[in-house]
Amino acid sequence: MIKQYKVAALGMACMLAAVTSQSIVPQEKTEKNDSNYTETVTSSQFDEVEETSTETVLLEKEEVTKQRVFLNESQMEEVESTTETEEVQPEIINGEEEASRLDGYVLPSVEEYLNIRFAPSTDSEVVGKLYVGTKAEILGEEGDWYQIRSGSVEGYVYKPYTVTGKEAEIFAVENGYIICNVLTGGLRVRENPGTDADVVDIVGEGEKFDIVELVDGWVAVTYEGETAYLSSDFVSVDYELGEAISIQEEQAAIQAAAEEAARQERAKQEAAASAVAKSKVMETVQRDSVAASDDDIYLLACLIHMEAAWEPYEGQLAVANVVLNRLKAGYGSSISEVIYARGQFSGANSGALAQILASGPNQSCITAAVEAFSGVNNIGDYRNFIAASYASTGSYSEYTLIGNHCFYKN
């Protein structure tokens, strides 16, 4: 992963060098005596973008691990504009609260959706819906109502069910409506906030992560199922908020969904009909009997009950013959070994079979076991079966459908 970001890290160093015609000097050898001084690469920022590859010599030499760049006033403004960090939490500047990116917008603070009405009254017609996770632009106010526009919908929403400004920003963080967008290559993902924390991984420019919370100078994100931290100097916080939907658009979407569901049901029925048409018709034949003790018969009957208690008798007989076919094929030297073999019948090792052994199988399952041992066979030499709804009939060399099971040969 690190090699992917060699060019990005080296490019960043070249960009900083190109911004100024002044020379770069080590931090520990320079006094802060110039009014145009700005520290464009702090020690923590440099730590976040530096390459670990030995090929990136410029960023690894000890004498340039901390750099100071002397810029003229216009150059300072240019650099500061490219490294500006967006804040989400309220900040007081000169006694006034910092403006919010959500000033002039409302978010619905409801469980599902907020009605958008034609006029500022609960008696007015509903013209659209502002679902949770969407936002609307405020056009004006009338008493307890905001006049809003979102998507194709204009109308009024009731103020008490909305949040705006900084309250909306905090609401978005708490409800997962913002994401962290990585702005640079080679950014380190850390286990805890701080440049001395262990590095979990390195991520690249453009990668996005769900935000857990905002910490001073750091953004806590969900990374591979765990909470990890990214420096806020190299990420942006972006909102993922949708738009309102009109009643007409909603009805059209519902109709489209119903049509798609019907199409899928038709396709399912057609596939089932095709599978039935291609299912091989198996004759019930008499074969040589298999010697069995009462314990063998009882164990097989219980296995049949576990797998096919509610299937037709033909399906129960087919399950019994699957077990006997596996016995003949050497899956085990006894009925017990076949049934309890690892990876054969999951219920045999999960406790399901034990419960039936304790309570007993039904009579038809006992009859199926006895007939199978006597040589009655209705699936030939098939040794596999699966629920018909999960069957991949196109991959089987032969198969037959009995009840809700598909018996097949690979």
Short mmCIF file of C-alpha atoms in Angstrom, two decimals:
data_model
loop_
_atom_site.label_atom_id
_atom_site.label_comp_id
_atom_site.label_asym_id
_atom_site.label_seq_id
_atom_site.Cartn_x
_atom_site.Cartn_y
_atom_site.Cartn_z
CA MET A 1 0.00 0.00 0.00
CA ILE A 2 2.84 2.43 0.87
CA LYS A 3 4.37 2.25 -2.60
CA GLN A 4 1.14 3.69 -4.05
CA TYR A 5 1.77 6.97 -2.32
CA LYS A 6 5.50 7.56 -3.08
CA VAL A 7 4.67 9.93 -5.93
CA ALA A 8 1.99 11.76 -3.88
CA ALA A 9 4.33 12.38 -0.92
CA LEU A 10 7.24 13.47 -3.12
CA GLY A 11 4.87 15.72 -5.08
CA MET A 12 3.74 17.45 -1.90
CA ALA A 13 7.35 18.22 -0.95
CA CYS A 14 8.03 19.63 -4.42
CA MET A 15 4.90 21.80 -4.26
CA LEU A 16 5.96 23.37 -0.95
CA ALA A 17 9.43 24.05 -2.34
CA ALA A 18 7.99 25.67 -5.48
CA VAL A 19 5.72 28.06 -3.54
CA THR A 20 8.68 30.13 -2.33
CA SER A 21 11.98 31.26 -3.71
CA GLN A 22 13.41 31.36 -0.19
CA SER A 23 15.55 28.52 1.04
CA ILE A 24 14.26 25.85 3.44
CA VAL A 25 16.14 25.66 6.71
CA PRO A 26 15.85 23.29 9.65
CA GLN A 27 13.43 24.46 12.35
CA GLU A 28 15.89 24.20 15.22
CA LYS A 29 18.32 26.63 13.50
CA THR A 30 15.81 29.43 12.67
CA GLU A 31 14.44 32.21 14.87
CA LYS A 32 10.81 33.42 14.55
CA ASN A 33 11.93 36.98 13.68
CA ASP A 34 10.20 37.48 10.34
CA SER A 35 6.67 38.93 10.27
CA ASN A 36 5.87 36.91 7.15
CA TYR A 37 6.73 33.60 8.83
CA THR A 38 4.25 30.73 8.62
CA GLU A 39 4.81 27.09 9.56
CA THR A 40 3.22 25.27 6.65
CA VAL A 41 4.38 21.83 7.74
CA THR A 42 4.13 21.26 11.47
CA SER A 43 5.77 18.27 13.07
CA SER A 44 2.42 16.49 13.45
CA GLN A 45 1.38 17.25 9.86
CA PHE A 46 4.72 16.15 8.50
CA ASP A 47 4.42 12.93 10.47
CA GLU A 48 1.06 12.25 8.84
CA VAL A 49 2.23 12.57 5.22
CA GLU A 50 5.86 11.49 5.33
CA GLU A 51 6.76 8.39 3.35
CA THR A 52 8.38 5.38 5.01
CA SER A 53 9.98 4.16 1.77
CA THR A 54 13.75 4.46 1.55
CA GLU A 55 13.30 5.74 -2.02
CA THR A 56 11.77 9.04 -0.80
CA VAL A 57 15.05 10.42 0.47
CA LEU A 58 13.93 14.05 0.73
CA LEU A 59 11.31 13.28 3.39
CA GLU A 60 13.42 10.85 5.38
CA LYS A 61 16.60 12.81 6.05
CA GLU A 62 16.78 13.82 9.68
CA GLU A 63 17.76 17.43 8.87
CA VAL A 64 14.41 18.08 7.07
CA THR A 65 11.95 16.32 9.34
CA LYS A 66 10.83 19.75 10.55
CA GLN A 67 10.68 22.57 8.01
CA ARG A 68 9.87 26.26 8.03
CA VAL A 69 9.10 28.21 4.91
CA PHE A 70 9.38 31.99 4.65
CA LEU A 71 6.71 33.35 2.30
CA ASN A 72 5.57 36.76 1.18
CA GLU A 73 2.05 37.88 2.11
CA SER A 74 0.28 36.72 -1.07
CA GLN A 75 1.98 33.33 -0.90
CA MET A 76 0.89 32.93 2.73
CA GLU A 77 -2.73 33.50 1.74
CA GLU A 78 -2.48 30.89 -1.03
CA VAL A 79 -1.04 28.22 1.26
CA GLU A 80 -3.50 28.95 4.05
CA SER A 81 -6.42 28.61 1.64
CA THR A 82 -5.28 25.14 0.60
CA THR A 83 -4.86 23.86 4.16
CA GLU A 84 -8.02 25.34 5.63
CA THR A 85 -9.81 22.88 7.91
CA GLU A 86 -13.59 22.76 8.17
CA GLU A 87 -14.97 22.73 11.69
CA VAL A 88 -18.21 21.06 12.67
CA GLN A 89 -18.47 21.95 16.36
CA PRO A 90 -19.49 25.53 17.31
CA GLU A 91 -16.60 27.97 17.68
CA ILE A 92 -16.78 31.43 19.26
CA ILE A 93 -14.86 34.15 17.39
CA ASN A 94 -14.79 37.72 18.77
CA GLY A 95 -17.77 36.95 20.99
CA GLU A 96 -19.89 35.59 18.11
CA GLU A 97 -20.61 32.01 17.12
CA GLU A 98 -18.89 30.90 13.91
CA ALA A 99 -21.21 30.57 10.93
CA SER A 100 -22.44 27.06 10.16
CA ARG A 101 -22.42 25.40 6.77
CA LEU A 102 -26.01 24.43 7.55
CA ASP A 103 -27.20 27.96 8.23
CA GLY A 104 -30.13 28.49 5.89
CA TYR A 105 -31.00 24.78 5.79
CA VAL A 106 -33.23 22.51 7.87
CA LEU A 107 -32.93 18.81 8.67
CA PRO A 108 -35.97 16.82 9.78
CA SER A 109 -35.65 15.73 13.41
CA VAL A 110 -38.19 12.91 13.24
CA GLU A 111 -38.24 9.11 13.17
CA GLU A 112 -39.17 8.62 9.51
CA TYR A 113 -40.26 11.69 7.53
CA LEU A 114 -41.65 15.20 7.87
CA ASN A 115 -44.62 16.29 5.77
CA ILE A 116 -44.13 19.23 3.43
CA ARG A 117 -47.40 21.13 3.10
CA PHE A 118 -48.69 23.48 0.41
CA ALA A 119 -49.43 26.21 2.99
CA PRO A 120 -48.29 26.84 6.60
CA SER A 121 -51.11 24.86 8.21
CA THR A 122 -51.64 21.26 9.35
CA ASP A 123 -54.88 21.36 7.34
CA SER A 124 -53.02 22.11 4.11
CA GLU A 125 -52.36 19.52 1.42
CA VAL A 126 -49.20 17.40 1.75
CA VAL A 127 -47.11 18.03 -1.36
CA GLY A 128 -43.99 16.09 -0.40
CA LYS A 129 -41.97 14.40 2.31
CA LEU A 130 -38.65 15.30 3.90
CA TYR A 131 -37.29 11.91 4.97
CA VAL A 132 -34.69 11.42 7.69
CA GLY A 133 -31.23 12.05 6.24
CA THR A 134 -32.35 14.83 3.86
CA LYS A 135 -32.10 18.61 4.00
CA ALA A 136 -34.07 21.57 2.66
CA GLU A 137 -33.17 25.18 1.88
CA ILE A 138 -35.02 27.79 3.94
CA LEU A 139 -36.79 30.33 1.71
CA GLY A 140 -38.63 32.18 4.46
CA GLU A 141 -40.53 31.92 7.75
CA GLU A 142 -44.18 32.28 8.71
CA GLY A 143 -44.81 31.87 12.42
CA ASP A 144 -44.04 28.30 13.43
CA TRP A 145 -43.36 27.27 9.83
CA TYR A 146 -40.38 27.37 7.50
CA GLN A 147 -40.95 27.88 3.82
CA ILE A 148 -38.50 25.46 2.17
CA ARG A 149 -37.28 24.08 -1.12
CA SER A 150 -35.69 20.66 -1.58
CA GLY A 151 -35.40 18.68 -4.79
CA SER A 152 -38.49 19.39 -6.85
CA VAL A 153 -40.60 20.28 -3.81
CA GLU A 154 -41.47 23.69 -2.39
CA GLY A 155 -43.72 24.12 0.61
CA TYR A 156 -43.83 24.49 4.38
CA VAL A 157 -42.54 22.38 7.28
CA TYR A 158 -43.31 22.73 10.98
CA LYS A 159 -40.34 24.27 12.83
CA PRO A 160 -40.48 22.15 16.04
CA TYR A 161 -39.70 19.04 14.00
CA THR A 162 -36.55 20.49 12.42
CA VAL A 163 -32.99 21.51 13.31
CA THR A 164 -30.79 24.06 11.59
CA GLY A 165 -27.37 25.72 11.83
CA LYS A 166 -24.92 24.32 14.40
CA GLU A 167 -27.69 22.25 15.97
CA ALA A 168 -28.16 20.58 12.58
CA GLU A 169 -24.40 19.95 12.30
CA ILE A 170 -24.30 18.23 15.68
CA PHE A 171 -27.45 16.29 14.76
CA ALA A 172 -25.76 15.15 11.53
CA VAL A 173 -22.69 13.91 13.44
CA GLU A 174 -24.79 12.05 16.03
CA ASN A 175 -26.92 10.35 13.36
CA GLY A 176 -24.16 9.46 10.89
CA TYR A 177 -25.04 11.88 8.09
CA ILE A 178 -21.46 13.06 7.54
CA ILE A 179 -18.42 11.30 6.19
CA CYS A 180 -14.68 11.86 6.35
CA ASN A 181 -13.03 12.41 2.97
CA VAL A 182 -9.22 11.95 2.80
CA LEU A 183 -7.53 14.87 1.02
CA THR A 184 -3.97 13.53 0.66
CA GLY A 185 -2.11 10.35 -0.15
CA GLY A 186 -0.22 8.39 2.49
CA LEU A 187 -2.36 9.50 5.43
CA ARG A 188 -1.78 7.41 8.53
CA VAL A 189 -4.66 5.74 10.34
CA ARG A 190 -3.91 5.70 14.05
CA GLU A 191 -5.19 3.60 16.91
CA ASN A 192 -5.69 6.67 19.12
CA PRO A 193 -5.65 10.45 18.58
CA GLY A 194 -2.08 11.74 18.60
CA THR A 195 1.03 11.46 16.46
CA ASP A 196 2.61 9.13 19.01
CA ALA A 197 -0.23 6.58 18.68
CA ASP A 198 0.30 3.27 16.85
CA VAL A 199 -0.28 3.33 13.08
CA VAL A 200 -3.00 0.90 11.99
CA ASP A 201 -2.71 1.45 8.24
CA ILE A 202 -2.15 4.08 5.54
CA VAL A 203 -5.00 5.37 3.34
CA GLY A 204 -5.06 7.28 0.09
CA GLU A 205 -6.61 10.43 -1.29
CA GLY A 206 -10.33 10.18 -1.99
CA GLU A 207 -11.06 7.37 0.46
CA LYS A 208 -14.18 7.93 2.58
CA PHE A 209 -15.04 6.79 6.10
CA ASP A 210 -18.02 7.04 8.43
CA ILE A 211 -17.40 9.48 11.27
CA VAL A 212 -17.82 8.33 14.86
CA GLU A 213 -17.00 11.63 16.55
CA LEU A 214 -14.88 14.74 16.21
CA VAL A 215 -11.92 15.10 18.58
CA ASP A 216 -9.69 18.16 18.92
CA GLY A 217 -7.43 17.97 15.86
CA TRP A 218 -8.59 14.44 15.00
CA VAL A 219 -11.54 12.67 13.40
CA ALA A 220 -12.63 9.34 14.84
CA VAL A 221 -13.79 7.09 11.99
CA THR A 222 -14.96 3.53 11.50
CA TYR A 223 -12.07 1.61 9.93
CA GLU A 224 -12.49 -2.12 9.23
CA GLY A 225 -15.13 -2.36 11.93
CA GLU A 226 -13.06 -0.58 14.59
CA THR A 227 -12.71 3.04 15.69
CA ALA A 228 -9.53 4.68 14.41
CA TYR A 229 -8.26 8.24 14.05
CA LEU A 230 -7.23 10.53 11.19
CA SER A 231 -5.63 13.95 11.51
CA SER A 232 -8.26 16.64 10.81
CA ASP A 233 -5.59 18.66 8.94
CA PHE A 234 -5.73 16.25 6.01
CA VAL A 235 -9.43 15.40 5.75
CA SER A 236 -12.67 17.20 5.01
CA VAL A 237 -15.99 16.61 6.69
CA ASP A 238 -18.70 16.27 4.06
CA TYR A 239 -22.43 15.92 4.54
CA GLU A 240 -24.38 13.06 2.95
CA LEU A 241 -27.88 14.48 2.90
CA GLY A 242 -30.54 13.71 0.33
CA GLU A 243 -33.44 15.76 -0.99
CA ALA A 244 -37.17 15.78 -0.45
CA ILE A 245 -39.49 13.69 -2.58
CA SER A 246 -42.81 14.88 -3.94
CA ILE A 247 -45.99 12.84 -3.47
CA GLN A 248 -46.03 12.19 -7.23
CA GLU A 249 -42.41 11.03 -7.19
CA GLU A 250 -43.10 8.78 -4.21
CA GLN A 251 -46.12 7.20 -5.90
CA ALA A 252 -44.08 6.64 -9.06
CA ALA A 253 -41.32 5.00 -7.00
CA ILE A 254 -43.85 2.75 -5.25
CA GLN A 255 -45.33 1.74 -8.60
CA ALA A 256 -41.87 1.03 -10.03
CA ALA A 257 -40.98 -1.08 -6.99
CA ALA A 258 -44.21 -3.06 -7.31
CA GLU A 259 -43.55 -3.69 -11.00
CA GLU A 260 -40.00 -4.82 -10.25
CA ALA A 261 -41.21 -7.17 -7.52
CA ALA A 262 -43.76 -8.64 -9.94
CA ARG A 263 -41.06 -9.05 -12.60
CA GLN A 264 -38.80 -10.86 -10.16
CA GLU A 265 -41.67 -13.12 -9.07
CA ARG A 266 -42.43 -14.00 -12.70
CA ALA A 267 -38.75 -14.74 -13.32
CA LYS A 268 -38.69 -16.93 -10.22
CA GLN A 269 -41.75 -18.85 -11.33
CA GLU A 270 -40.38 -19.27 -14.84
CA ALA A 271 -37.08 -20.57 -13.45
CA ALA A 272 -38.95 -23.00 -11.21
CA ALA A 273 -41.06 -24.20 -14.12
CA SER A 274 -37.95 -24.67 -16.23
CA ALA A 275 -36.26 -26.60 -13.43
CA VAL A 276 -39.27 -28.87 -13.10
CA ALA A 277 -39.33 -29.44 -16.85
CA LYS A 278 -35.67 -30.48 -16.82
CA SER A 279 -36.02 -32.61 -13.69
CA LYS A 280 -35.33 -36.26 -14.38
CA VAL A 281 -38.18 -38.63 -13.64
CA MET A 282 -36.81 -41.38 -11.40
CA GLU A 283 -38.41 -44.79 -11.20
CA THR A 284 -38.78 -46.58 -7.90
CA VAL A 285 -36.89 -49.85 -8.14
CA GLN A 286 -36.10 -52.82 -5.92
CA ARG A 287 -32.44 -53.32 -5.10
CA ASP A 288 -30.50 -55.57 -2.78
CA SER A 289 -31.34 -55.08 0.83
CA VAL A 290 -28.84 -53.69 3.35
CA ALA A 291 -28.36 -55.44 6.68
CA ALA A 292 -29.38 -53.19 9.57
CA SER A 293 -29.91 -53.43 13.31
CA ASP A 294 -32.83 -51.86 15.13
CA ASP A 295 -30.47 -49.09 16.22
CA ASP A 296 -29.52 -48.43 12.58
CA ILE A 297 -33.18 -48.22 11.56
CA TYR A 298 -34.03 -45.91 14.45
CA LEU A 299 -31.05 -43.60 13.78
CA LEU A 300 -31.86 -43.39 10.06
CA ALA A 301 -35.54 -42.71 10.78
CA CYS A 302 -34.56 -39.86 13.11
CA LEU A 303 -32.24 -38.41 10.44
CA ILE A 304 -35.09 -38.57 7.91
CA HIS A 305 -37.37 -36.81 10.39
CA MET A 306 -34.79 -34.05 10.92
CA GLU A 307 -34.37 -33.44 7.19
CA ALA A 308 -37.80 -34.19 5.73
CA ALA A 309 -40.49 -34.64 8.40
CA TRP A 310 -42.89 -32.37 6.50
CA GLU A 311 -42.02 -33.60 3.02
CA PRO A 312 -44.09 -36.13 1.05
CA TYR A 313 -43.29 -39.78 1.67
CA GLU A 314 -41.35 -39.99 -1.62
CA GLY A 315 -39.07 -37.24 -0.32
CA GLN A 316 -38.51 -39.06 2.96
CA LEU A 317 -37.63 -42.28 1.11
CA ALA A 318 -35.23 -40.30 -1.10
CA VAL A 319 -33.39 -38.88 1.95
CA ALA A 320 -33.03 -42.42 3.33
CA ASN A 321 -31.51 -43.58 0.05
CA VAL A 322 -29.05 -40.66 0.01
CA VAL A 323 -27.67 -42.00 3.30
CA LEU A 324 -27.47 -45.59 1.99
CA ASN A 325 -25.83 -44.42 -1.27
CA ARG A 326 -23.19 -42.62 0.79
CA LEU A 327 -22.63 -45.78 2.84
CA LYS A 328 -22.08 -47.77 -0.38
CA ALA A 329 -19.72 -45.03 -1.66
CA GLY A 330 -17.50 -45.32 1.41
CA TYR A 331 -18.44 -42.12 3.29
CA GLY A 332 -18.29 -44.29 6.38
CA SER A 333 -18.27 -47.94 7.41
CA SER A 334 -21.62 -47.75 9.20
CA ILE A 335 -24.85 -45.76 9.16
CA SER A 336 -23.70 -43.94 12.28
CA GLU A 337 -20.36 -42.95 10.72
CA VAL A 338 -22.08 -41.64 7.58
CA ILE A 339 -24.62 -39.59 9.50
CA TYR A 340 -22.14 -38.12 11.98
CA ALA A 341 -19.34 -37.54 9.48
CA ARG A 342 -18.07 -33.96 9.53
CA GLY A 343 -19.62 -31.75 6.87
CA GLN A 344 -22.41 -34.20 5.95
CA PHE A 345 -25.54 -33.46 8.00
CA SER A 346 -25.08 -30.26 10.01
CA GLY A 347 -27.96 -31.02 12.35
CA ALA A 348 -26.27 -34.23 13.45
CA ASN A 349 -23.59 -32.23 15.24
CA SER A 350 -25.65 -29.22 16.33
CA GLY A 351 -28.02 -30.97 18.73
CA ALA A 352 -31.02 -31.08 16.38
CA LEU A 353 -30.69 -34.82 15.75
CA ALA A 354 -30.18 -35.51 19.45
CA GLN A 355 -33.54 -33.91 20.24
CA ILE A 356 -35.31 -36.17 17.74
CA LEU A 357 -33.48 -39.23 19.07
CA ALA A 358 -34.90 -38.32 22.48
CA SER A 359 -38.47 -37.65 21.31
CA GLY A 360 -38.66 -40.17 18.44
CA PRO A 361 -39.42 -39.88 14.69
CA ASN A 362 -42.88 -39.98 13.12
CA GLN A 363 -44.24 -43.20 11.65
CA SER A 364 -43.74 -42.34 7.96
CA CYS A 365 -40.04 -41.68 8.59
CA ILE A 366 -39.71 -45.08 10.27
CA THR A 367 -41.45 -46.72 7.28
CA ALA A 368 -39.12 -44.92 4.86
CA ALA A 369 -36.07 -46.14 6.77
CA VAL A 370 -37.31 -49.75 6.79
CA GLU A 371 -38.15 -49.68 3.06
CA ALA A 372 -34.78 -48.14 2.14
CA PHE A 373 -32.89 -50.85 4.05
CA SER A 374 -35.07 -53.46 2.30
CA GLY A 375 -33.82 -52.18 -1.10
CA VAL A 376 -36.59 -49.79 -2.25
CA ASN A 377 -34.85 -46.95 -4.12
CA ASN A 378 -36.39 -43.92 -5.86
CA ILE A 379 -33.32 -41.72 -6.62
CA GLY A 380 -30.84 -44.11 -8.23
CA ASP A 381 -27.26 -43.40 -7.08
CA TYR A 382 -27.73 -39.71 -6.15
CA ARG A 383 -25.79 -38.83 -3.02
CA ASN A 384 -26.73 -35.15 -2.55
CA PHE A 385 -29.83 -33.09 -1.87
CA ILE A 386 -30.59 -29.45 -1.10
CA ALA A 387 -33.61 -27.24 -0.62
CA ALA A 388 -35.05 -26.63 -4.09
CA SER A 389 -35.04 -22.86 -3.53
CA TYR A 390 -31.23 -22.95 -3.19
CA ALA A 391 -30.55 -25.45 -5.97
CA SER A 392 -28.21 -24.48 -8.81
CA THR A 393 -29.77 -26.90 -11.26
CA GLY A 394 -27.67 -25.62 -14.14
CA SER A 395 -24.51 -26.94 -12.47
CA TYR A 396 -25.78 -30.48 -11.83
CA SER A 397 -25.23 -33.29 -14.30
CA GLU A 398 -28.57 -34.82 -13.24
CA TYR A 399 -31.25 -33.92 -10.72
CA THR A 400 -34.79 -34.68 -9.70
CA LEU A 401 -37.20 -32.53 -7.72
CA ILE A 402 -39.25 -34.20 -5.00
CA GLY A 403 -41.35 -31.95 -2.78
CA ASN A 404 -39.20 -29.04 -1.61
CA HIS A 405 -35.91 -30.87 -2.16
CA CYS A 406 -33.66 -31.25 -5.15
CA PHE A 407 -31.72 -34.55 -5.28
CA TYR A 408 -28.78 -34.38 -7.64
CA LYS A 409 -25.55 -35.75 -9.03
CA ASN A 410 -22.59 -33.40 -9.57
#
